[in-house]
mmCIF file of C-alpha atoms in Angstrom:
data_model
loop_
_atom_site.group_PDB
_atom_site.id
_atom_site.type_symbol
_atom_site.label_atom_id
_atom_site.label_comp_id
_atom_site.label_asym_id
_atom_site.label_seq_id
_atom_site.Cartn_x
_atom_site.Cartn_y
_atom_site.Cartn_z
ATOM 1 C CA UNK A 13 -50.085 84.112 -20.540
ATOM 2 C CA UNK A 14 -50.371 82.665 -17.212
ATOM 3 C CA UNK A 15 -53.648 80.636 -16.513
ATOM 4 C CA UNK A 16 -54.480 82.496 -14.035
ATOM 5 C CA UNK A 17 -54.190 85.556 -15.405
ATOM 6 C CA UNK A 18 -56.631 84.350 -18.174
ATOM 7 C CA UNK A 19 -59.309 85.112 -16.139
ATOM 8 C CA UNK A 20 -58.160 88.479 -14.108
ATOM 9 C CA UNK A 21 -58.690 91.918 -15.715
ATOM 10 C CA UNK A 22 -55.939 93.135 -17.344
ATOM 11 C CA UNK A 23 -54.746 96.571 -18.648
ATOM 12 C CA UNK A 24 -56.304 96.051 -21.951
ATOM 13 C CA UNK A 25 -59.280 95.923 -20.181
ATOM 14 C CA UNK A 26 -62.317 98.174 -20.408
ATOM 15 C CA UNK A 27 -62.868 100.278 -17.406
ATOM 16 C CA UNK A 28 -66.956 100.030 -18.015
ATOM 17 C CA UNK A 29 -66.808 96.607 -17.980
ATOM 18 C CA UNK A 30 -64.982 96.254 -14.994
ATOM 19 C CA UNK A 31 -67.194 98.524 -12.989
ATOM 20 C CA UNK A 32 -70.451 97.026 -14.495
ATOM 21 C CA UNK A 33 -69.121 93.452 -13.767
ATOM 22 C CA UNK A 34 -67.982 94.590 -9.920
ATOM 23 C CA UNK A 35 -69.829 97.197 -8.506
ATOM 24 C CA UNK A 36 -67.671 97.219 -5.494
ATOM 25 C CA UNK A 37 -64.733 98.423 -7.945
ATOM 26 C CA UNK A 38 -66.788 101.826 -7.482
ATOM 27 C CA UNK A 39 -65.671 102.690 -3.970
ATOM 28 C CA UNK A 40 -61.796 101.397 -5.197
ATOM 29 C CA UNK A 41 -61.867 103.552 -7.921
ATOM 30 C CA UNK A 42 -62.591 106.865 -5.089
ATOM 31 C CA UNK A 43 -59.987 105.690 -3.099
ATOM 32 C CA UNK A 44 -57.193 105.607 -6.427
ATOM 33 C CA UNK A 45 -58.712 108.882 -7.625
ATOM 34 C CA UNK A 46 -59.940 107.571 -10.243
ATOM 35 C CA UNK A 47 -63.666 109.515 -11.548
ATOM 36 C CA UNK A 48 -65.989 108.617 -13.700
ATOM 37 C CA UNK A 49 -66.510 108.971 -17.413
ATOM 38 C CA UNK A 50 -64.329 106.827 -18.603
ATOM 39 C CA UNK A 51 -66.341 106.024 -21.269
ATOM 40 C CA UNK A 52 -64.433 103.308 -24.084
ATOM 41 C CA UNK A 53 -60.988 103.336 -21.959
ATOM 42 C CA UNK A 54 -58.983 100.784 -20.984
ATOM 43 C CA UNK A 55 -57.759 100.278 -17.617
ATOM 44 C CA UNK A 56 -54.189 100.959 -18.969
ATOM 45 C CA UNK A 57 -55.572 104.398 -20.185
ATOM 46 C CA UNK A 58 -57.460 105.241 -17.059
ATOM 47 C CA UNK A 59 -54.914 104.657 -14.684
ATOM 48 C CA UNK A 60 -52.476 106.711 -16.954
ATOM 49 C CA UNK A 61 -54.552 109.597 -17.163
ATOM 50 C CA UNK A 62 -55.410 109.574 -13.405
ATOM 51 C CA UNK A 63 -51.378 109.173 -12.591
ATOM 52 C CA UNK A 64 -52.502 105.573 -11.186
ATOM 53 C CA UNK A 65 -49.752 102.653 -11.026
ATOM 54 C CA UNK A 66 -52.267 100.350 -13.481
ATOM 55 C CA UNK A 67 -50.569 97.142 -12.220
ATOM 56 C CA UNK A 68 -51.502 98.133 -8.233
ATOM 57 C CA UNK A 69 -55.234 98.966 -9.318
ATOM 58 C CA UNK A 70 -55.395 95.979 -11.498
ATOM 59 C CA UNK A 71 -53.921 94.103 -7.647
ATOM 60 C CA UNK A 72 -56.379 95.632 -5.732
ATOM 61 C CA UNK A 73 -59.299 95.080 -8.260
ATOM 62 C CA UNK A 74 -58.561 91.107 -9.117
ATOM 63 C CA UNK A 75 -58.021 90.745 -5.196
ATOM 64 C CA UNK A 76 -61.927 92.275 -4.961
ATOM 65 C CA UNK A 77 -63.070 90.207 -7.370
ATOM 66 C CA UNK A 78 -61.313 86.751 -7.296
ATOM 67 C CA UNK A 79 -59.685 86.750 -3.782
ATOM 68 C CA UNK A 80 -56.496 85.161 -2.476
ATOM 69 C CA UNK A 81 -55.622 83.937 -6.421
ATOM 70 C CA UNK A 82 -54.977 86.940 -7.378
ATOM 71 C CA UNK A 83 -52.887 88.596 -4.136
ATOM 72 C CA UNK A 84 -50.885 85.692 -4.796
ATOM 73 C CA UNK A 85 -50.275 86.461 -8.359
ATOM 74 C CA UNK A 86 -49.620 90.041 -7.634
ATOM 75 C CA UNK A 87 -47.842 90.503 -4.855
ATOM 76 C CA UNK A 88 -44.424 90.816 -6.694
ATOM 77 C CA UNK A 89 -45.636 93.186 -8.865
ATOM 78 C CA UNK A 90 -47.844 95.737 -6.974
ATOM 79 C CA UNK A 91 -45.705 99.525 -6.249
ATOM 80 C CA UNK A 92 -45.593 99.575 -2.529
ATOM 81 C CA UNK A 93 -45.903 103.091 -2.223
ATOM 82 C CA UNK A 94 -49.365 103.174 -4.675
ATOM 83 C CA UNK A 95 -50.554 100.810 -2.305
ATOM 84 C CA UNK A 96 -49.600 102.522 0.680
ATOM 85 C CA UNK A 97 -51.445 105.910 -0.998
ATOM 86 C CA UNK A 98 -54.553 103.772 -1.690
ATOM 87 C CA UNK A 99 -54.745 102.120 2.286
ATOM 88 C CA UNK A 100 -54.890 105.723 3.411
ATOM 89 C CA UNK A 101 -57.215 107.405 0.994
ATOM 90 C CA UNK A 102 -59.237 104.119 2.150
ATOM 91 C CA UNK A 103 -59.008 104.762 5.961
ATOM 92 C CA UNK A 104 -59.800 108.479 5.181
ATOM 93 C CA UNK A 105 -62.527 107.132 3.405
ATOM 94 C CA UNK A 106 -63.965 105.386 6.141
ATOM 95 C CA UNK A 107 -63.476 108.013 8.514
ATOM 96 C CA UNK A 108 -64.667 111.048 6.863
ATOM 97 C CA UNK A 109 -67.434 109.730 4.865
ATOM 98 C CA UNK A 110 -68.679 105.884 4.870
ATOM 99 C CA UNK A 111 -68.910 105.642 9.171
ATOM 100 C CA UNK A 112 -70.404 109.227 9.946
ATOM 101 C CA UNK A 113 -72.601 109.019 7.084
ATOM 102 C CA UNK A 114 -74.315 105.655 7.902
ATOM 103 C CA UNK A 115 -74.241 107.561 11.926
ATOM 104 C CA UNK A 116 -76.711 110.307 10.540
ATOM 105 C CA UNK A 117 -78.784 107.928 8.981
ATOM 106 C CA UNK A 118 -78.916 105.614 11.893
ATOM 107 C CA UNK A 119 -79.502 108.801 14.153
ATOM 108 C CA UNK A 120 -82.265 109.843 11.920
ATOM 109 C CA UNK A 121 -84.114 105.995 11.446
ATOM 110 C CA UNK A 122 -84.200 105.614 15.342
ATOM 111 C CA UNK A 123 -85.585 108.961 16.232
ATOM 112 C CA UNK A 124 -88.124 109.434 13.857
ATOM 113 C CA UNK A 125 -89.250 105.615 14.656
ATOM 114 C CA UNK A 126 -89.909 106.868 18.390
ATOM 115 C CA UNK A 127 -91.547 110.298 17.473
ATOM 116 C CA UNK A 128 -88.707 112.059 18.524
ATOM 117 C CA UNK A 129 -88.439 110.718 21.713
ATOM 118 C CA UNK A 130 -85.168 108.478 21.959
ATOM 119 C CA UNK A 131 -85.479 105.839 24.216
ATOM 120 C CA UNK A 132 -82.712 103.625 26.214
ATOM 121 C CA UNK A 133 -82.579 100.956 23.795
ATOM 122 C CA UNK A 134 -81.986 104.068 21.226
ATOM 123 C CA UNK A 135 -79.443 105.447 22.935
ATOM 124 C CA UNK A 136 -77.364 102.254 23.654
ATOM 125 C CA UNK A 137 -77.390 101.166 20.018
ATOM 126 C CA UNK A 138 -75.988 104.998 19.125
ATOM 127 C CA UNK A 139 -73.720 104.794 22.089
ATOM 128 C CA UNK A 140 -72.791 100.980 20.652
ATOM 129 C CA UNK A 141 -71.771 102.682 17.338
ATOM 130 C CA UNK A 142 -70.024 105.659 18.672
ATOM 131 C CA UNK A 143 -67.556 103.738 20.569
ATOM 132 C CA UNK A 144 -66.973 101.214 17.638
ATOM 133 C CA UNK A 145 -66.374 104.410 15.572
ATOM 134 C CA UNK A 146 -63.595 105.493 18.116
ATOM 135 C CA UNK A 147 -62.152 101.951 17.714
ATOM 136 C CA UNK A 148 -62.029 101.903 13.953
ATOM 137 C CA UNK A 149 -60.493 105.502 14.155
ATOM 138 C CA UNK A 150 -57.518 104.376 16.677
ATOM 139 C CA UNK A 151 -57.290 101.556 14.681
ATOM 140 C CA UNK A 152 -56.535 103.760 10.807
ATOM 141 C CA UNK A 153 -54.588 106.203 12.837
ATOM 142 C CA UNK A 154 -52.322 104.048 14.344
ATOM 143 C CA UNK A 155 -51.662 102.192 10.881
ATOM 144 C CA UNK A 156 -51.211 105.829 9.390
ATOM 145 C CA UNK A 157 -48.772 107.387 12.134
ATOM 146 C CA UNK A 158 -46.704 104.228 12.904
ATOM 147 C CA UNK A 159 -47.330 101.108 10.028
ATOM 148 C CA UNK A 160 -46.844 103.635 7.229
ATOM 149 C CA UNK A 161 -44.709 105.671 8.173
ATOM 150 C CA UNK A 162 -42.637 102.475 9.006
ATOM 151 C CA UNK A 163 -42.942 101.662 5.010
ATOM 152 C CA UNK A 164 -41.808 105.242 4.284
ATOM 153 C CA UNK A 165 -39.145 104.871 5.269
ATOM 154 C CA UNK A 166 -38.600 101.270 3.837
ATOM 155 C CA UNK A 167 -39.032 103.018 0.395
ATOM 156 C CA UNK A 168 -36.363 105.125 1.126
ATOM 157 C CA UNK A 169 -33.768 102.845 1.931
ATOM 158 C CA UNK A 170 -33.739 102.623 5.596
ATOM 159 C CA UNK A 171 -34.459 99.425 7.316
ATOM 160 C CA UNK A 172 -35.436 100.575 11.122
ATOM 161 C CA UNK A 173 -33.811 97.833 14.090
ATOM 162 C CA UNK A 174 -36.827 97.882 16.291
ATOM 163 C CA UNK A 175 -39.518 97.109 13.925
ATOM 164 C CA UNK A 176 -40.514 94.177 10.902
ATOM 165 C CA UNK A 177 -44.098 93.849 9.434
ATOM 166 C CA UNK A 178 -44.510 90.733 10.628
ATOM 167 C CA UNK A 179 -44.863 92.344 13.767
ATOM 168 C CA UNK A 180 -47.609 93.847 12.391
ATOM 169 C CA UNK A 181 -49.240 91.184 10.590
ATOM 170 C CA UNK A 182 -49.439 89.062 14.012
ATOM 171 C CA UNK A 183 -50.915 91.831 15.476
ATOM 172 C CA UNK A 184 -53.261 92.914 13.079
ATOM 173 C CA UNK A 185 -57.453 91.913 13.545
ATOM 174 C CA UNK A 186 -60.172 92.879 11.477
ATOM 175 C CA UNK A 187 -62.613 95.876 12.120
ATOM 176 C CA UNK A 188 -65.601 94.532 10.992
ATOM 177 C CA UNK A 189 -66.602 92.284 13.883
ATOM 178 C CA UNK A 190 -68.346 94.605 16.291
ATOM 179 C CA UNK A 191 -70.366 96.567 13.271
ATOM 180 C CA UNK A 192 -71.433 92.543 12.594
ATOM 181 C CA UNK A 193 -72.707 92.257 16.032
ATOM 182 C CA UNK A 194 -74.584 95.485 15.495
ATOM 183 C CA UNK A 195 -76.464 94.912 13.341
ATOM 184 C CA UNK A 196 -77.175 91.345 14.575
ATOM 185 C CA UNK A 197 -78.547 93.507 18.212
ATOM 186 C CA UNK A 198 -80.808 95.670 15.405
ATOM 187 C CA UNK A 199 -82.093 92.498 13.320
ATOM 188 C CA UNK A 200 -82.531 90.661 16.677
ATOM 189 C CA UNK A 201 -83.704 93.049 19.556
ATOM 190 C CA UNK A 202 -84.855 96.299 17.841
ATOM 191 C CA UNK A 203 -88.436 97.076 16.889
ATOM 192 C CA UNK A 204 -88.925 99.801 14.438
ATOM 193 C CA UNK A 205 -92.157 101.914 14.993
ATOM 194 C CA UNK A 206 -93.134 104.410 12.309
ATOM 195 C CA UNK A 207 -89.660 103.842 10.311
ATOM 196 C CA UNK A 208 -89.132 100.883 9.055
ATOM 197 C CA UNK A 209 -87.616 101.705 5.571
ATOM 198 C CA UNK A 210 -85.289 104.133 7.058
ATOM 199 C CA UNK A 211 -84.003 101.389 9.440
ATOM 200 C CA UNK A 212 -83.917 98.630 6.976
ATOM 201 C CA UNK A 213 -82.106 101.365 4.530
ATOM 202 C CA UNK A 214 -79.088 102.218 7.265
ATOM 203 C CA UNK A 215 -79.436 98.296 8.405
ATOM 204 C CA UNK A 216 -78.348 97.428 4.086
ATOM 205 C CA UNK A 217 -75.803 99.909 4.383
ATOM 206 C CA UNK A 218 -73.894 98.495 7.589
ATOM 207 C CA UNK A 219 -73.779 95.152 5.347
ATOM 208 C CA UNK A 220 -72.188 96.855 2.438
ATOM 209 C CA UNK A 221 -70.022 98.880 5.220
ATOM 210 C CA UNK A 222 -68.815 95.242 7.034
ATOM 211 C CA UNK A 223 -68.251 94.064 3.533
ATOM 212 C CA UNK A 224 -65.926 97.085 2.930
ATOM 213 C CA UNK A 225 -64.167 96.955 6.108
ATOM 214 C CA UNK A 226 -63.393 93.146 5.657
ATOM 215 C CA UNK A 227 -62.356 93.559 2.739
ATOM 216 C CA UNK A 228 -60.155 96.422 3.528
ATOM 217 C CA UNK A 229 -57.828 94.540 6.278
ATOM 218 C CA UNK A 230 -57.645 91.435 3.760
ATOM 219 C CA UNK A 231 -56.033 93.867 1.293
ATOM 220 C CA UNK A 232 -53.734 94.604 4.388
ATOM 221 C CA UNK A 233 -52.905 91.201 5.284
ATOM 222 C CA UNK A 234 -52.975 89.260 1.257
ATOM 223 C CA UNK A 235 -51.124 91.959 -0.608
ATOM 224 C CA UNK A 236 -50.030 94.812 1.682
ATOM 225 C CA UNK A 237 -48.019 93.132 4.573
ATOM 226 C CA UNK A 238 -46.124 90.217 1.732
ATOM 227 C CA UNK A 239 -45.688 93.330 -0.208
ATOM 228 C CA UNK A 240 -43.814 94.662 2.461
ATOM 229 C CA UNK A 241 -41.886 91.419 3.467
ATOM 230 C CA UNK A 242 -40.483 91.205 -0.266
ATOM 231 C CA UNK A 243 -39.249 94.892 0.323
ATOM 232 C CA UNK A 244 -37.587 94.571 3.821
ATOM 233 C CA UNK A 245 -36.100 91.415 2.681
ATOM 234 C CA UNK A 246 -34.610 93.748 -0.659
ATOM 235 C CA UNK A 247 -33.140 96.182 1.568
ATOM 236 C CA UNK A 248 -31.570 93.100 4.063
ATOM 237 C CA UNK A 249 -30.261 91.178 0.892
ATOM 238 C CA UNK A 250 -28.113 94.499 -0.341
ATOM 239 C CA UNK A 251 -26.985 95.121 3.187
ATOM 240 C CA UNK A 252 -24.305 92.019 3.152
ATOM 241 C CA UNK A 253 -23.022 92.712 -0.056
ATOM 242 C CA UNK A 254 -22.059 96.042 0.770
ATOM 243 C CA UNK A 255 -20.304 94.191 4.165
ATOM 244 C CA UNK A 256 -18.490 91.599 2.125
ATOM 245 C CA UNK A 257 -17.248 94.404 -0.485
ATOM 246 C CA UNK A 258 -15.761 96.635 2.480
ATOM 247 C CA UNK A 259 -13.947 93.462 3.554
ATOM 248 C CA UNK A 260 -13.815 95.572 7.218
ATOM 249 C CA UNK A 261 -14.520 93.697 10.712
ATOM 250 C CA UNK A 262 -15.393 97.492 11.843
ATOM 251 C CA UNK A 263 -17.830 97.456 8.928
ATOM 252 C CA UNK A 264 -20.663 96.034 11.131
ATOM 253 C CA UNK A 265 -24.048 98.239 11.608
ATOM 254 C CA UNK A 266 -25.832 99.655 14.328
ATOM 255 C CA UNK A 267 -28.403 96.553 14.257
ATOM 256 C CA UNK A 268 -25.729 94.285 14.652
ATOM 257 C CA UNK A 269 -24.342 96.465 17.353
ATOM 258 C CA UNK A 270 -27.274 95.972 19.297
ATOM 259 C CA UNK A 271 -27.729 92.037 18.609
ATOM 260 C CA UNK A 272 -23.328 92.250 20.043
ATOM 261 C CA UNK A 273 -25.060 94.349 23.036
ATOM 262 C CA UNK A 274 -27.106 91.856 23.556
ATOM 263 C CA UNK A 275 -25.070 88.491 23.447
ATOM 264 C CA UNK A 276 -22.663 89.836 25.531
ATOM 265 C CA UNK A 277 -24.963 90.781 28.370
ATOM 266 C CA UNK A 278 -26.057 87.466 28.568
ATOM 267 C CA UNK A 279 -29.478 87.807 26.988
ATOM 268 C CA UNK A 280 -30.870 84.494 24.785
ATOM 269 C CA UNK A 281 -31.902 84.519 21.120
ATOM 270 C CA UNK A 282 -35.428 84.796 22.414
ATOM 271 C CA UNK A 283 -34.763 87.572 24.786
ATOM 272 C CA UNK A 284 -32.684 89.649 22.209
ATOM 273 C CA UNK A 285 -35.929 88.940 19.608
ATOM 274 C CA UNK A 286 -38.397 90.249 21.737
ATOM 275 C CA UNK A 287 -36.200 93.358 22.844
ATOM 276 C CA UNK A 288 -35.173 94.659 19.634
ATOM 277 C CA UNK A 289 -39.197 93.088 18.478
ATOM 278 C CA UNK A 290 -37.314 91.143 15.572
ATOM 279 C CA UNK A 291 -38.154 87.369 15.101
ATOM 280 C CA UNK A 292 -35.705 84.542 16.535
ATOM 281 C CA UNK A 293 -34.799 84.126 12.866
ATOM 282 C CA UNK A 294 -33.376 87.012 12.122
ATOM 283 C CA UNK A 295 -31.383 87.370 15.489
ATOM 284 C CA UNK A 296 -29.442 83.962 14.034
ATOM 285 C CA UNK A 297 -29.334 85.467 10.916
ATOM 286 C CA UNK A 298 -27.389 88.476 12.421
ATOM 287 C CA UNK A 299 -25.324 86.351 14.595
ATOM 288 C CA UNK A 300 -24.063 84.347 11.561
ATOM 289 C CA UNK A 301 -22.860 87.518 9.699
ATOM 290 C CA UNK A 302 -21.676 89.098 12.564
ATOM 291 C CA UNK A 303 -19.202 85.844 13.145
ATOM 292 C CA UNK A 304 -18.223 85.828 9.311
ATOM 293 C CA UNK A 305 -17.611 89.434 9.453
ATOM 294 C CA UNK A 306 -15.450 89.543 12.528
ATOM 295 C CA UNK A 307 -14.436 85.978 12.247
ATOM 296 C CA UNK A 308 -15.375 85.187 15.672
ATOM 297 C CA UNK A 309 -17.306 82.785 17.000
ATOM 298 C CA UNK A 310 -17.640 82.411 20.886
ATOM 299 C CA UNK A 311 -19.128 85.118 23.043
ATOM 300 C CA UNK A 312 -16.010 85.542 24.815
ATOM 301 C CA UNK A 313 -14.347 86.796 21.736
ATOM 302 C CA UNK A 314 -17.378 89.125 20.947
ATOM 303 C CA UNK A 315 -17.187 90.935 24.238
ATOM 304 C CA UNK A 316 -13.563 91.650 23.686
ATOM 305 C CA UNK A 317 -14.556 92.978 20.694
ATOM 306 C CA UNK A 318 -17.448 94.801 22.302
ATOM 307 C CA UNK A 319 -15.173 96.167 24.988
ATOM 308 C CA UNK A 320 -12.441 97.062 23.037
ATOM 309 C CA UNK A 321 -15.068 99.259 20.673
ATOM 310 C CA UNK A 322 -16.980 100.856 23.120
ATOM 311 C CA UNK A 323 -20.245 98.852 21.954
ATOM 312 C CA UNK A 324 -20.829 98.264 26.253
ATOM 313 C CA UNK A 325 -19.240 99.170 29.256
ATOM 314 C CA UNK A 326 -17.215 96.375 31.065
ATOM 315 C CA UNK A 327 -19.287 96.355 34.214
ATOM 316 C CA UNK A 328 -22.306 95.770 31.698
ATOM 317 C CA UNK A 329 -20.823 92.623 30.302
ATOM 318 C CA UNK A 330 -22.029 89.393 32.136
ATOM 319 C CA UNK A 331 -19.630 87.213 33.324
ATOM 320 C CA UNK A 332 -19.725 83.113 31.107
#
């Protein structure tokens, strides 16, 4: 057994023990389906009986616990798709439950510290949180309509030209920041009258809520996105084996009909990257197979080629 793994919970695992030594495995557990009562169980058994991929729970629980050890352990191992299930019960989570839920309590701690009568300081802190809501929404809805759906579609074979998580992953910033700076504004500038306890009660639970939501996007970024690299990079790897087995210079996809576009328009490697939003690296990458596959190598040969197969239109081509 790995030394690492020594250490990690493992399948054999009791499902008690895990919850008892990490309480924060309770909210995980909601967002895998996973109830209560699991009395003597193992992990192994649990996740079975809750039609849970154990090694993706096991990911996402180590990770919680123990941190960037154990994303790096796992990454290889997790099911993509159990992960991408969990990320959006998570974000409905959030959404439907944690946010408006902390709201009401918030609502309720500042009117009934100012008798019912809401000042301006009130309202701004509400209106503070609403619009930090709206951001965290835009923020899960965007990942569900466009990031996941992107991974969809990964899992089923198809490898989409004008997208790579890395994309993503440069893109991506945490969600917890502006909850952080409220409730530095309500430990800092806010005087409770009559309801302290209620204020100091929602004030606990937008820690544990920050906690949650940092915790969330590190899943994203530690096991998620180089979860997602591994599977892109499957999908490219079979891609030139089909090529070389066809043994066809007409055998070249629609990606590398757009990199051929590209070249023989005059673009650079940098401008065809950020068109087509791939990296630099992979637009050499392409141009490399697309000169073994056709077995040419200047771009005055490629927009022959280009012309002669109706990839562009001669009075697109620029002139070298």
């Amino acid at each position: 057994m790995d030394r690492k793994m020594a250490v990690f919970y493992t399948e054999t695992s009791k499902m008690s023990d895990l919850i008892c030594d990490e309480p924060a495995l309770l909210q995980m557990m909601c967002r895998f389906g996973i109830p209560l009562g699991v009395g003597e169980k193992s992990v192994a058994e649990i996740c079975s009986r809750a039609g849970v991929h154990p090694v993706t729970f096991l990911a996402v629980a180590n990770f919680t616990k123990y941190g960037s050890d154990a994303a790096d352990y796992f990454v290889d191992k997790v099911s993509v798709e159990a992960l991408v299930a969990y990320l959006k019960q998570a974000h409905n989570y959030f959404l439907d439950f944690q946010l408006p839920a902390i709201r009401r309590k918030l609502l309720e701690a500042i009117v009934c510290s100012n008798k019912n009568d809401v000042n301006e300081v009130s309202y701004l802190i509400l209106k503070f949180y609403d619009e930090y809501m709206g951001e965290v929404r835009r923020h899960m809805q965007h990942e569900n309509r466009n990031i996941f759906t992107y991974v969809d579609d990964l899992l089923k074979g198809v490898r989409r030209a004008d997208f790579e998580i890395a994309r993503f992953a440069r893109s991506h910033v945490g969600i917890d920041k502006k909850l952080q700076e409220l409730k530095n504004i309500i430990i800092k500038y806010y005087t409770p009258g009559d309801s302290a306890d209620l204020l100091n009660t929602v004030l606990f639970d937008i820690f544990i809520c920050e906690d949650d939501l940092r915790r969330h996007c590190e899943v994203e970024d530690k096991l998620f996105v180089p979860a997602v690299m591994r599977l892109e990079a499957s999908i490219d790897s079979v891609t030139p084996a089909v090529e070389d087995a066809a043994k066809s210079a007409d055998n070249v996809s629609e990606r590398e009909k757009e990199i051929i576009s590209c070249i023989v328009r005059g673009l650079t490697n940098k401008e065809i990257a950020d068109k087509l939003n791939i990296s630099v690296n992979t637009v050499l990458t392409h141009r490399k197979n697309i000169s073994r596959k056709l077995n040419i190598h200047s771009v005055s040969g490629l927009t022959i080629y280009a012309i002669v197969n109706s990839i562009v239109d001669i009075a697109q081509v620029k002139v070298q």
